[in-house]
CSV table of C-alpha atoms in Angstrom, one decimal:
chain,number,residue,atom,x,y,z
A,249,MET,CA,0.0,0.0,0.0
A,250,THR,CA,1.4,3.3,-1.1
A,251,ALA,CA,0.2,6.7,0.1
A,252,ILE,CA,0.7,10.0,-1.7
A,253,VAL,CA,0.8,13.0,0.5
A,254,GLY,CA,1.0,16.6,-0.6
A,255,PRO,CA,-0.6,20.1,-0.2
A,256,ASN,CA,-3.6,21.2,-2.2
A,257,GLY,CA,-2.7,21.8,-5.8
A,258,SER,CA,0.3,19.5,-5.8
A,259,GLY,CA,-1.5,17.2,-8.3
A,260,LYS,CA,-2.3,14.2,-6.0
A,261,SER,CA,-5.7,13.7,-7.5
A,262,THR,CA,-4.4,14.3,-11.0
A,263,LEU,CA,-1.7,11.7,-10.5
A,264,LEU,CA,-4.3,9.2,-9.3
A,265,ARG,CA,-6.5,10.0,-12.4
A,266,LEU,CA,-3.5,9.4,-14.6
A,267,ILE,CA,-2.9,6.0,-13.0
A,268,GLY,CA,-6.5,5.2,-13.4
A,269,GLY,CA,-6.5,6.2,-17.1
A,270,LEU,CA,-9.1,8.9,-16.6
A,271,LEU,CA,-6.6,11.5,-17.8
A,272,ALA,CA,-3.9,11.2,-20.4
A,273,PRO,CA,-0.4,12.4,-19.6
A,274,ASP,CA,1.0,15.3,-21.6
A,275,SER,CA,4.3,13.5,-21.9
A,276,GLY,CA,5.8,10.2,-20.7
A,277,HIS,CA,3.6,7.2,-19.9
A,278,ILE,CA,2.1,5.4,-17.0
A,279,SER,CA,2.4,1.6,-16.6
A,280,VAL,CA,0.7,-0.6,-14.1
A,281,GLY,CA,2.0,-4.1,-13.6
A,282,GLY,CA,4.1,-3.8,-16.7
A,283,ARG,CA,1.2,-2.7,-18.9
A,284,MET,CA,0.8,0.8,-20.3
A,285,VAL,CA,-2.3,2.6,-19.1
A,286,THR,CA,-4.2,3.9,-22.1
A,287,GLY,CA,-7.6,4.3,-20.5
A,288,PRO,CA,-9.7,3.0,-17.6
A,289,GLY,CA,-9.5,-0.7,-17.2
A,290,PRO,CA,-11.2,-3.4,-15.2
A,291,HIS,CA,-8.0,-4.2,-13.2
A,292,ILE,CA,-8.1,-0.8,-11.6
A,293,GLY,CA,-10.8,0.2,-9.1
A,294,ILE,CA,-11.3,3.8,-8.1
A,295,CYS,CA,-12.9,5.3,-5.1
A,296,PHE,CA,-13.4,9.0,-5.2
A,297,GLN,CA,-13.5,11.7,-2.6
A,298,GLU,CA,-17.3,11.7,-2.7
A,299,PRO,CA,-19.1,8.4,-2.7
A,300,ARG,CA,-20.8,9.1,-6.0
A,301,LEU,CA,-23.5,6.5,-5.5
A,302,LEU,CA,-26.6,6.5,-7.7
A,303,PRO,CA,-29.3,8.0,-5.4
A,304,TRP,CA,-32.0,6.1,-7.1
A,305,ARG,CA,-30.5,2.7,-6.4
A,306,GLY,CA,-30.1,0.7,-3.2
A,307,VAL,CA,-26.7,-0.3,-1.8
A,308,GLN,CA,-26.7,-3.7,-3.5
A,309,ASP,CA,-27.5,-2.3,-6.9
A,310,ASN,CA,-25.0,0.4,-6.5
A,311,ILE,CA,-22.2,-2.1,-5.7
A,312,ALA,CA,-23.3,-4.2,-8.6
A,313,LEU,CA,-23.1,-1.3,-11.1
A,314,PRO,CA,-19.5,-2.0,-12.4
A,315,MET,CA,-20.5,-5.7,-13.0
A,316,GLU,CA,-23.7,-4.6,-14.7
A,317,LEU,CA,-21.8,-2.3,-17.0
A,318,ALA,CA,-19.3,-5.1,-17.7
A,319,GLY,CA,-22.0,-7.5,-18.6
A,320,VAL,CA,-21.7,-9.9,-15.7
A,321,PRO,CA,-24.8,-12.1,-15.4
A,322,ALA,CA,-27.4,-11.0,-12.9
A,323,ASP,CA,-27.2,-13.9,-10.4
A,324,GLU,CA,-23.4,-13.6,-10.3
A,325,ARG,CA,-23.7,-9.9,-9.7
A,326,ARG,CA,-26.0,-10.4,-6.8
A,327,ALA,CA,-23.8,-13.0,-5.2
A,328,ARG,CA,-20.7,-10.8,-5.5
A,329,ALA,CA,-22.5,-7.7,-4.3
A,330,ARG,CA,-23.8,-9.7,-1.2
A,331,GLU,CA,-20.2,-10.8,-0.5
A,332,LEU,CA,-18.9,-7.2,-0.7
A,333,ILE,CA,-21.7,-5.9,1.5
A,334,ASP,CA,-20.6,-8.3,4.2
A,335,LEU,CA,-16.9,-7.4,3.6
A,336,VAL,CA,-17.5,-3.7,4.1
A,337,GLY,CA,-19.9,-4.2,7.0
A,338,LEU,CA,-23.1,-3.1,5.4
A,339,ALA,CA,-25.1,-6.3,6.0
A,340,GLY,CA,-28.8,-5.5,6.4
A,341,PHE,CA,-28.6,-2.4,4.3
A,342,ASP,CA,-28.7,-4.1,0.9
A,343,GLN,CA,-31.8,-2.2,-0.2
A,344,ALA,CA,-31.1,1.1,1.6
A,345,ARG,CA,-30.9,4.2,-0.6
A,346,PRO,CA,-27.8,6.4,-0.2
A,347,HIS,CA,-29.8,9.2,1.4
A,348,GLN,CA,-30.7,6.8,4.2
A,349,LEU,CA,-27.1,6.1,5.0
A,350,SER,CA,-24.5,8.0,7.0
A,351,GLY,CA,-21.5,9.5,5.3
A,352,GLY,CA,-19.3,6.6,6.5
A,353,MET,CA,-21.7,4.0,5.3
A,354,ARG,CA,-21.9,5.7,1.9
A,355,GLN,CA,-18.1,5.6,1.6
A,356,ARG,CA,-18.1,1.9,2.5
A,357,ALA,CA,-20.5,1.2,-0.3
A,358,ALA,CA,-18.3,3.2,-2.7
A,359,LEU,CA,-15.3,1.1,-1.5
A,360,ALA,CA,-17.3,-2.1,-2.1
A,361,ARG,CA,-18.2,-0.9,-5.6
A,362,ALA,CA,-14.6,-0.2,-6.4
A,363,LEU,CA,-13.7,-3.7,-5.4
A,364,ALA,CA,-16.6,-5.3,-7.4
A,365,LEU,CA,-14.5,-6.3,-10.4
A,366,ARG,CA,-11.6,-7.7,-8.2
A,367,PRO,CA,-9.2,-5.0,-9.4
A,368,SER,CA,-5.5,-5.7,-8.9
A,369,VAL,CA,-5.0,-2.0,-8.1
A,370,LEU,CA,-7.3,0.1,-5.9
A,371,LEU,CA,-7.0,3.9,-6.2
A,372,LEU,CA,-8.3,5.9,-3.3
A,373,ASP,CA,-8.7,9.6,-3.7
A,374,GLU,CA,-9.0,11.0,-0.2
A,375,PRO,CA,-11.8,8.6,0.4
A,376,PHE,CA,-12.4,9.5,4.0
A,377,SER,CA,-11.6,13.2,4.0
A,378,ALA,CA,-15.2,14.3,4.2
A,379,LEU,CA,-15.9,12.2,7.2
A,380,ASP,CA,-15.5,13.1,10.9
A,381,ALA,CA,-12.3,12.1,12.6
A,382,LEU,CA,-13.8,9.2,14.6
A,383,THR,CA,-15.4,7.6,11.5
A,384,ARG,CA,-12.2,8.2,9.5
A,385,GLU,CA,-10.1,6.4,12.1
A,386,ARG,CA,-12.4,3.4,12.1
A,387,LEU,CA,-12.5,3.2,8.4
A,388,ASP,CA,-8.7,3.4,8.2
A,389,GLU,CA,-8.5,0.4,10.4
A,390,GLU,CA,-11.1,-1.4,8.3
A,391,LEU,CA,-9.2,-0.5,5.2
A,392,GLN,CA,-6.1,-2.1,6.7
A,393,ALA,CA,-8.0,-5.3,7.4
A,394,LEU,CA,-9.6,-5.2,3.9
A,395,TRP,CA,-6.2,-4.8,2.3
A,396,ALA,CA,-4.9,-7.8,4.2
A,397,GLN,CA,-7.9,-9.8,3.0
A,398,THR,CA,-8.0,-8.8,-0.6
A,399,ALA,CA,-4.3,-8.7,-1.4
A,400,THR,CA,-4.8,-5.7,-3.6
A,401,THR,CA,-2.3,-3.0,-4.3
A,402,ILE,CA,-3.7,0.2,-2.9
A,403,VAL,CA,-2.6,3.7,-3.9
A,404,LEU,CA,-4.0,6.2,-1.4
A,405,VAL,CA,-4.1,9.9,-1.9
A,406,THR,CA,-4.5,11.9,1.3
A,407,HIS,CA,-3.5,15.1,3.0
A,408,ASP,CA,-3.6,13.5,6.4
A,409,ILE,CA,-0.1,12.6,7.3
A,410,PRO,CA,-0.9,10.3,10.3
A,411,GLU,CA,-3.4,8.5,8.1
A,412,ALA,CA,-0.8,8.0,5.4
A,413,CYS,CA,1.8,6.7,7.8
A,414,PHE,CA,-0.7,4.4,9.6
A,415,LEU,CA,-1.9,2.8,6.4
A,416,ALA,CA,1.0,2.8,3.9
A,417,ASP,CA,4.2,0.9,3.5
A,418,ARG,CA,5.6,3.7,1.5
A,419,VAL,CA,4.7,7.4,1.6
A,420,LEU,CA,5.4,9.6,-1.4
A,421,VAL,CA,5.6,13.2,-0.6
A,422,LEU,CA,4.6,15.7,-3.3
A,423,SER,CA,5.6,19.4,-3.2
A,424,ALA,CA,3.3,22.3,-4.0
A,425,ARG,CA,3.3,23.7,-7.6
A,426,PRO,CA,5.1,22.3,-9.4
A,427,GLY,CA,4.1,18.9,-8.0
A,428,ARG,CA,7.3,16.8,-7.7
A,429,VAL,CA,8.0,13.8,-5.6
A,430,VAL,CA,10.3,15.3,-2.9
A,431,ALA,CA,10.6,12.2,-0.7
A,432,ASP,CA,9.9,8.5,-0.7
A,433,ILE,CA,9.5,7.5,3.0
A,434,PRO,CA,9.2,3.8,3.9
A,435,VAL,CA,7.2,2.9,7.0
A,436,ALA,CA,9.0,0.0,8.6
A,437,GLN,CA,6.4,-1.7,10.6
A,438,GLY,CA,4.6,-5.0,10.6
A,439,ARG,CA,0.9,-5.6,10.5
A,440,PRO,CA,-1.7,-5.3,11.8
A,441,ARG,CA,-0.7,-1.9,13.0
A,442,ARG,CA,-1.9,0.3,15.7
A,443,ARG,CA,-2.1,4.1,15.7
A,444,GLU,CA,0.3,4.5,18.6
A,445,ASP,CA,3.1,2.5,17.0
A,446,PRO,CA,6.4,4.4,17.1
A,447,ALA,CA,7.4,3.6,13.5
A,448,ALA,CA,4.3,5.5,12.3
A,449,SER,CA,5.1,8.6,14.2
A,450,GLN,CA,8.7,8.4,13.0
A,451,ALA,CA,7.6,8.2,9.4
A,452,ALA,CA,5.2,11.1,10.1
A,453,SER,CA,8.0,13.3,11.3
A,454,ALA,CA,10.0,12.4,8.2
A,455,VAL,CA,7.1,13.3,6.0
A,456,ARG,CA,6.7,16.7,7.8
A,457,ALA,CA,10.5,17.3,7.4
A,458,ALA,CA,10.4,16.5,3.7
A,459,LEU,CA,7.4,18.9,3.2
A,460,GLU,CA,9.2,21.7,5.1
A,461,ARG,CA,12.4,21.2,3.0
A,462,SER,CA,10.3,21.5,-0.1
A,463,GLY,CA,9.0,24.8,1.2
A,464,THR,CA,5.5,23.8,2.0
A,465,PRO,CA,4.2,24.9,5.3
A,466,VAL,CA,3.1,21.7,7.1
A,467,ALA,CA,0.0,23.4,8.4
A,468,GLU,CA,-1.3,23.5,4.9
A,469,VAL,CA,-1.2,19.7,4.7
A,470,ALA,CA,-2.9,19.2,8.0
A,471,ALA,CA,-0.9,17.8,10.9
B,1426,MET,CA,-32.6,3.5,11.3
B,1427,THR,CA,-34.8,6.5,11.7
B,1428,ARG,CA,-36.6,8.2,9.0
B,1429,GLN,CA,-37.5,11.8,9.1
B,1430,ARG,CA,-41.2,12.4,9.3
B,1431,ASP,CA,-42.4,14.4,6.4
B,1432,ALA,CA,-45.5,16.5,7.0
B,1433,GLY,CA,-46.5,16.3,3.4
B,1434,GLN,CA,-46.2,12.6,3.1
B,1435,PRO,CA,-49.5,10.8,2.4
B,1436,GLY,CA,-50.7,7.8,4.2
B,1437,ARG,CA,-50.0,9.0,7.8
B,1438,GLY,CA,-53.2,8.8,9.9
B,1439,PRO,CA,-54.0,12.3,11.2
B,1440,THR,CA,-52.1,14.2,8.4
B,1441,ARG,CA,-54.0,12.3,5.8
B,1442,LEU,CA,-57.3,13.0,7.4
B,1443,ARG,CA,-56.6,16.6,7.7
B,1444,ASP,CA,-55.5,16.8,4.0
B,1445,MET,CA,-58.7,15.1,2.9
B,1446,ALA,CA,-60.7,17.5,5.0
B,1447,LEU,CA,-59.0,20.4,3.4
B,1448,VAL,CA,-59.5,19.1,-0.1
B,1449,LEU,CA,-63.2,18.5,0.6
B,1450,GLY,CA,-63.5,21.9,2.2
B,1451,ALA,CA,-62.0,23.6,-0.8
B,1452,ALA,CA,-64.4,21.7,-3.1
B,1453,VAL,CA,-67.4,22.7,-1.0
B,1454,ILE,CA,-66.3,26.4,-1.0
B,1455,PHE,CA,-65.9,26.3,-4.8
B,1456,LEU,CA,-69.4,24.8,-5.4
B,1457,VAL,CA,-71.1,27.1,-2.9
B,1458,GLY,CA,-69.4,30.1,-4.5
B,1459,TRP,CA,-70.6,29.0,-7.9
B,1460,LYS,CA,-74.1,28.5,-6.7
B,1461,LEU,CA,-74.1,31.9,-4.9
B,1462,ILE,CA,-73.0,33.7,-8.1
B,1463,VAL,CA,-75.9,32.0,-10.0
B,1464,ILE,CA,-78.5,33.0,-7.3
B,1465,ILE,CA,-77.2,36.6,-6.7
B,1466,GLY,CA,-76.8,37.3,-10.4
B,1467,GLY,CA,-80.1,35.6,-11.3
B,1468,TYR,CA,-78.4,33.9,-14.3
B,1469,PRO,CA,-80.6,31.6,-16.4
B,1470,ALA,CA,-79.2,28.1,-17.2
B,1471,PHE,CA,-78.2,29.1,-20.7
B,1472,ILE,CA,-75.7,31.7,-19.4
B,1473,LEU,CA,-74.4,30.0,-16.2
B,1474,PRO,CA,-76.1,26.8,-15.1
B,1475,ALA,CA,-76.0,26.0,-11.4
B,1476,PRO,CA,-73.6,23.3,-10.2
B,1477,GLU,CA,-76.4,20.8,-9.5
B,1478,VAL,CA,-77.8,21.3,-13.0
B,1479,VAL,CA,-74.4,20.6,-14.6
B,1480,GLY,CA,-74.0,17.6,-12.3
B,1481,GLU,CA,-77.3,16.2,-13.3
B,1482,ARG,CA,-76.6,16.8,-17.0
B,1483,PHE,CA,-73.1,15.3,-16.7
B,1484,LEU,CA,-74.5,12.0,-15.2
B,1485,ARG,CA,-77.4,11.9,-17.7
B,1486,ALA,CA,-75.1,12.5,-20.7
B,1487,TRP,CA,-72.7,9.8,-19.6
B,1488,ALA,CA,-75.6,7.4,-18.9
B,1489,GLN,CA,-77.1,8.0,-22.3
B,1490,GLY,CA,-73.8,7.6,-24.0
B,1491,VAL,CA,-73.7,11.1,-25.3
B,1492,ILE,CA,-70.2,11.9,-24.0
B,1493,ALA,CA,-68.4,8.6,-24.0
B,1494,PRO,CA,-67.6,8.2,-27.8
B,1495,HIS,CA,-66.3,11.8,-27.9
B,1496,ALA,CA,-64.2,11.3,-24.8
B,1497,VAL,CA,-62.7,8.1,-26.2
B,1498,THR,CA,-61.7,10.0,-29.4
B,1499,THR,CA,-60.2,12.9,-27.4
B,1500,LEU,CA,-58.3,10.6,-25.0
B,1501,ALA,CA,-56.8,8.7,-28.0
B,1502,GLU,CA,-55.6,12.0,-29.5
B,1503,ILE,CA,-54.1,13.1,-26.2
B,1504,THR,CA,-52.4,9.8,-25.5
B,1505,LEU,CA,-50.9,9.4,-29.0
B,1506,GLY,CA,-49.9,13.1,-29.2
B,1507,PHE,CA,-48.4,13.1,-25.7
B,1508,VAL,CA,-46.4,9.9,-26.3
B,1509,THR,CA,-45.1,11.1,-29.7
B,1510,GLY,CA,-44.3,14.7,-28.5
B,1511,ALA,CA,-42.8,13.7,-25.2
B,1512,GLY,CA,-40.7,10.9,-26.8
B,1513,LEU,CA,-39.3,13.2,-29.5
B,1514,ALA,CA,-38.8,15.9,-26.9
B,1515,VAL,CA,-36.7,13.8,-24.6
B,1516,MET,CA,-34.4,12.9,-27.5
B,1517,ALA,CA,-34.2,16.5,-28.7
B,1518,GLY,CA,-33.7,17.7,-25.1
B,1519,TYR,CA,-30.8,15.3,-24.8
B,1520,ALA,CA,-29.2,16.5,-28.0
B,1521,LEU,CA,-29.7,20.1,-26.9
B,1522,ALA,CA,-27.9,19.4,-23.6
B,1523,ARG,CA,-25.0,17.5,-25.0
B,1524,SER,CA,-24.3,19.2,-28.4
B,1525,ARG,CA,-23.6,22.9,-28.7
B,1526,LEU,CA,-24.2,22.6,-32.4
B,1527,ALA,CA,-27.7,21.1,-31.9
B,1528,GLU,CA,-28.5,23.8,-29.4
B,1529,ARG,CA,-27.4,26.6,-31.9
B,1530,VAL,CA,-29.3,25.0,-34.8
B,1531,LEU,CA,-32.4,23.9,-33.1
B,1532,SER,CA,-33.2,26.3,-30.3
B,1533,PRO,CA,-34.3,29.2,-32.5
B,1534,TYR,CA,-37.0,27.0,-34.2
B,1535,LEU,CA,-38.0,25.5,-30.8
B,1536,VAL,CA,-38.5,28.9,-29.3
B,1537,ALA,CA,-40.2,30.3,-32.4
B,1538,ALA,CA,-42.6,27.3,-32.6
B,1539,GLN,CA,-43.4,27.8,-28.9
B,1540,ALA,CA,-44.0,31.5,-29.3
B,1541,THR,CA,-46.4,31.0,-32.3
B,1542,PRO,CA,-49.9,30.6,-30.9
B,1543,ILE,CA,-51.1,27.0,-31.4
B,1544,LEU,CA,-54.5,28.5,-32.0
B,1545,ALA,CA,-53.2,30.1,-35.2
B,1546,LEU,CA,-51.3,27.0,-36.3
B,1547,ALA,CA,-54.1,24.6,-35.8
B,1548,PRO,CA,-56.2,25.5,-38.9
B,1549,LEU,CA,-53.1,25.2,-41.0
B,1550,ILE,CA,-52.2,21.8,-39.7
B,1551,ALA,CA,-55.8,20.8,-40.2
B,1552,LEU,CA,-55.6,22.0,-43.8
B,1553,TRP,CA,-52.4,20.1,-44.5
B,1554,PHE,CA,-53.1,16.9,-42.6
B,1555,GLY,CA,-56.9,16.7,-42.9
B,1556,SER,CA,-59.5,16.6,-40.1
B,1557,GLY,CA,-58.7,13.1,-39.0
B,1558,LEU,CA,-56.6,11.8,-36.1
B,1559,THR,CA,-53.2,12.8,-37.6
B,1560,SER,CA,-53.7,16.6,-37.3
B,1561,LYS,CA,-54.8,16.3,-33.7
B,1562,VAL,CA,-51.9,14.1,-32.7
B,1563,LEU,CA,-49.6,16.5,-34.4
B,1564,ILE,CA,-51.0,19.5,-32.6
B,1565,CYS,CA,-50.8,17.7,-29.3
B,1566,ALA,CA,-47.2,16.6,-29.9
B,1567,LEU,CA,-46.3,20.1,-30.9
B,1568,ILE,CA,-47.7,21.7,-27.8
B,1569,VAL,CA,-46.1,19.0,-25.5
B,1570,PHE,CA,-42.7,19.2,-27.1
B,1571,PHE,CA,-41.4,22.5,-25.7
B,1572,PRO,CA,-41.8,22.0,-21.9
B,1573,VAL,CA,-40.5,18.4,-22.1
B,1574,ALA,CA,-37.6,19.3,-24.3
B,1575,VAL,CA,-36.5,22.2,-22.1
B,1576,SER,CA,-36.9,20.3,-18.9
B,1577,THR,CA,-34.9,17.3,-20.3
B,1578,MET,CA,-32.2,19.7,-21.5
B,1579,VAL,CA,-31.9,21.3,-18.0
B,1580,GLY,CA,-32.0,17.9,-16.3
B,1581,ILE,CA,-29.3,16.3,-18.4
B,1582,ARG,CA,-27.1,19.4,-18.1
B,1583,SER,CA,-27.3,19.3,-14.3
B,1584,VAL,CA,-26.2,15.7,-14.1
B,1585,ASP,CA,-23.3,15.6,-11.6
B,1586,ALA,CA,-20.0,15.5,-13.4
B,1587,GLY,CA,-18.7,13.1,-10.8
B,1588,LEU,CA,-21.2,10.5,-12.0
B,1589,LEU,CA,-20.0,10.9,-15.5
B,1590,GLU,CA,-16.4,10.4,-14.4
B,1591,LEU,CA,-17.5,7.3,-12.5
B,1592,GLY,CA,-19.1,6.0,-15.7
B,1593,ARG,CA,-15.8,6.6,-17.6
B,1594,SER,CA,-13.8,4.9,-14.8
B,1595,LEU,CA,-16.1,1.9,-15.2
B,1596,ARG,CA,-15.7,2.0,-19.0
B,1597,ALA,CA,-19.5,2.5,-19.6
B,1598,THR,CA,-20.5,2.7,-23.2
B,1599,ARG,CA,-22.2,5.8,-24.5
B,1600,TRP,CA,-25.5,4.0,-24.4
B,1601,GLN,CA,-24.9,2.8,-20.9
B,1602,VAL,CA,-24.1,6.3,-19.7
B,1603,VAL,CA,-27.4,7.5,-21.2
B,1604,THR,CA,-29.6,4.8,-19.8
B,1605,ARG,CA,-28.0,4.0,-16.5
B,1606,LEU,CA,-26.7,7.4,-15.4
B,1607,GLU,CA,-27.9,10.4,-17.3
B,1608,VAL,CA,-31.6,9.7,-17.9
B,1609,PRO,CA,-32.2,8.3,-14.4
B,1610,ALA,CA,-30.4,11.3,-12.8
B,1611,ALA,CA,-32.4,13.7,-14.9
B,1612,LEU,CA,-35.7,11.8,-14.4
B,1613,PRO,CA,-37.2,14.2,-11.8
B,1614,GLN,CA,-36.8,17.1,-14.2
B,1615,ILE,CA,-38.0,15.2,-17.2
B,1616,LEU,CA,-41.1,14.1,-15.4
B,1617,GLY,CA,-41.7,17.6,-14.1
B,1618,GLY,CA,-41.8,18.7,-17.8
B,1619,MET,CA,-44.2,15.9,-18.6
B,1620,ARG,CA,-46.5,17.1,-15.8
B,1621,VAL,CA,-46.8,20.4,-17.6
B,1622,GLY,CA,-46.9,18.7,-21.0
B,1623,VAL,CA,-49.7,16.3,-20.3
B,1624,THR,CA,-52.1,19.2,-19.3
B,1625,LEU,CA,-51.1,21.1,-22.4
B,1626,ALA,CA,-51.8,18.0,-24.5
B,1627,VAL,CA,-55.5,18.2,-23.4
B,1628,VAL,CA,-55.6,21.8,-24.6
B,1629,GLY,CA,-53.9,20.7,-27.9
B,1630,ALA,CA,-56.6,18.0,-28.6
B,1631,ILE,CA,-59.5,20.4,-28.0
B,1632,VAL,CA,-57.9,23.1,-30.2
B,1633,GLY,CA,-57.2,20.5,-32.9
B,1634,GLU,CA,-60.9,19.4,-32.8
B,1635,TRP,CA,-62.0,23.0,-33.1
B,1636,ALA,CA,-59.8,23.5,-36.2
B,1637,GLY,CA,-61.6,20.7,-37.9
B,1638,GLY,CA,-63.1,17.4,-36.9
B,1639,ASP,CA,-66.4,15.5,-36.5
B,1640,ARG,CA,-65.7,13.8,-33.2
B,1641,GLY,CA,-64.2,14.6,-29.8
B,1642,LEU,CA,-65.0,16.7,-26.7
B,1643,GLY,CA,-64.1,19.9,-28.5
B,1644,VAL,CA,-66.6,19.1,-31.2
B,1645,LEU,CA,-69.2,18.3,-28.5
B,1646,ILE,CA,-68.6,21.7,-26.9
B,1647,ASN,CA,-69.4,23.4,-30.2
B,1648,LEU,CA,-72.4,21.2,-30.8
B,1649,ALA,CA,-73.8,21.9,-27.3
B,1650,ARG,CA,-73.3,25.6,-27.6
B,1651,GLY,CA,-74.4,25.9,-31.3
B,1652,SER,CA,-76.9,23.6,-32.8
B,1653,LEU,CA,-78.1,21.9,-29.6
B,1654,PHE,CA,-78.0,25.1,-27.5
B,1655,ASP,CA,-77.6,22.9,-24.4
B,1656,ILE,CA,-75.4,25.0,-22.2
B,1657,PRO,CA,-75.5,22.5,-19.3
B,1658,LEU,CA,-74.2,19.8,-21.7
B,1659,MET,CA,-71.4,22.2,-22.6
B,1660,PHE,CA,-70.5,22.5,-19.0
B,1661,ALA,CA,-70.7,18.8,-18.5
B,1662,THR,CA,-68.3,18.4,-21.4
B,1663,LEU,CA,-66.0,20.9,-19.9
B,1664,LEU,CA,-66.1,19.0,-16.6
B,1665,THR,CA,-65.2,15.8,-18.5
B,1666,ILE,CA,-62.2,17.6,-20.1
B,1667,ALA,CA,-61.1,18.9,-16.7
B,1668,LEU,CA,-61.4,15.4,-15.2
B,1669,ILE,CA,-59.4,13.9,-18.1
B,1670,GLY,CA,-56.6,16.5,-17.5
B,1671,LEU,CA,-56.7,15.9,-13.8
B,1672,SER,CA,-56.5,12.1,-14.2
B,1673,LEU,CA,-53.6,12.3,-16.7
B,1674,TYR,CA,-51.7,14.6,-14.4
B,1675,LEU,CA,-52.2,12.3,-11.5
B,1676,ILE,CA,-51.0,9.4,-13.6
B,1677,VAL,CA,-47.7,11.3,-14.3
B,1678,VAL,CA,-47.4,12.1,-10.6
B,1679,ILE,CA,-47.9,8.4,-9.7
B,1680,VAL,CA,-45.3,7.3,-12.3
B,1681,GLU,CA,-43.0,9.9,-10.8
B,1682,ARG,CA,-43.5,8.6,-7.3
B,1683,ARG,CA,-42.9,5.0,-8.4
B,1684,LEU,CA,-39.8,5.8,-10.4
B,1685,VAL,CA,-38.2,8.6,-8.4
B,1686,GLY,CA,-39.4,7.6,-5.0
B,1687,ALA,CA,-39.6,9.6,-1.8
B,1688,GLY,CA,-36.6,11.5,-0.5
B,1689,TRP,CA,-34.7,10.9,-3.7
């Protein structure tokens, strides 16, 4: 799991959209698993900052959307959606509409949808940034568990340094305009992790130092 | 899970009773007011018949089968005209929303057609397409077109860009984007335009019948007023037209409730 940290406007989300094939690079190329990215593909799942659920569909049908668009048969879709509902802890809310769910539950559903086609790479664009701190911490922990279960490569964009260091094995630090990778900080720590682990706070200090060296006030990234 | 209580939501005991009482009260006030005007003004039945006279004529005309064949004709015109007009309007509205070229080329004609009074166009259409079903369907379709096309355009344009990006990330085809994302997302607006459109379709059918025709509620109004000089029958026909408009409007509202759902 890799995290990308940087201030607003450093191009974190742009980088994620490049990896996901939603944007084309002006120069150079992006490759994922040895394959060039030329457009969105089924091996990449994306979870956006907002849940982007279809308000007229229940949770199960929302999660099944990628499979529906890919032409997966209905019964297979249903089975997989059920499985994912359990995985993200939304059991019992299969038919609930997004407006009936809390922000955290909506983001769980969005996460499940991103996993629907069993992607080998999961791109997360500040998925929990709109949630309150308590919900965010809980979802961070669940994401860690999920990552262990699904064995998916995760690229997480965030402006939350502790979150990045808690979740990632590697934290890439981007500077403000122009967006450049100014540091590549490994987080040496086994799993499952806990928030208080010293390795995480060490990594967090290293990230902050790297940001300061690049001339970005750390306050802008959120401590 | 808790659901917020919505005061306007139907089907909740006391609220529903109160709503029904209000509806009934308004109807009583309307009828009493009508009756009072007749009494105070001392109008004879051939100027303004009293509500009970109209009611009696309405029931008798239906029982004798005077109204039914005309109503069936008019209803057929409305239905065909609405379906044709609204169907084309949804497609045109989509094109207007997604193509600048389509907007530039089509919108002047759309606005001009809307600004031209249908009353003036109807005789022309009757002249070109005869006094049969075609001309009425055409007039209905024409009058329905504008509100549905505009509301579709607005609805499609206001679809969240995030949903479209989601569609791209899932490699949705053009058709999938239209049917799974854009149209469902714009449905509340599209159906809002249809609510307006369906009531206009009733007007269109009557106007079309006036411009030329031998059957339909519009024709019956002319007959009742002219050769029969049966003003209560004319009012009974008006009542039928109003009830048709009301029922069609309710059908659109019910479809809207079913498709769009509460708290959407």
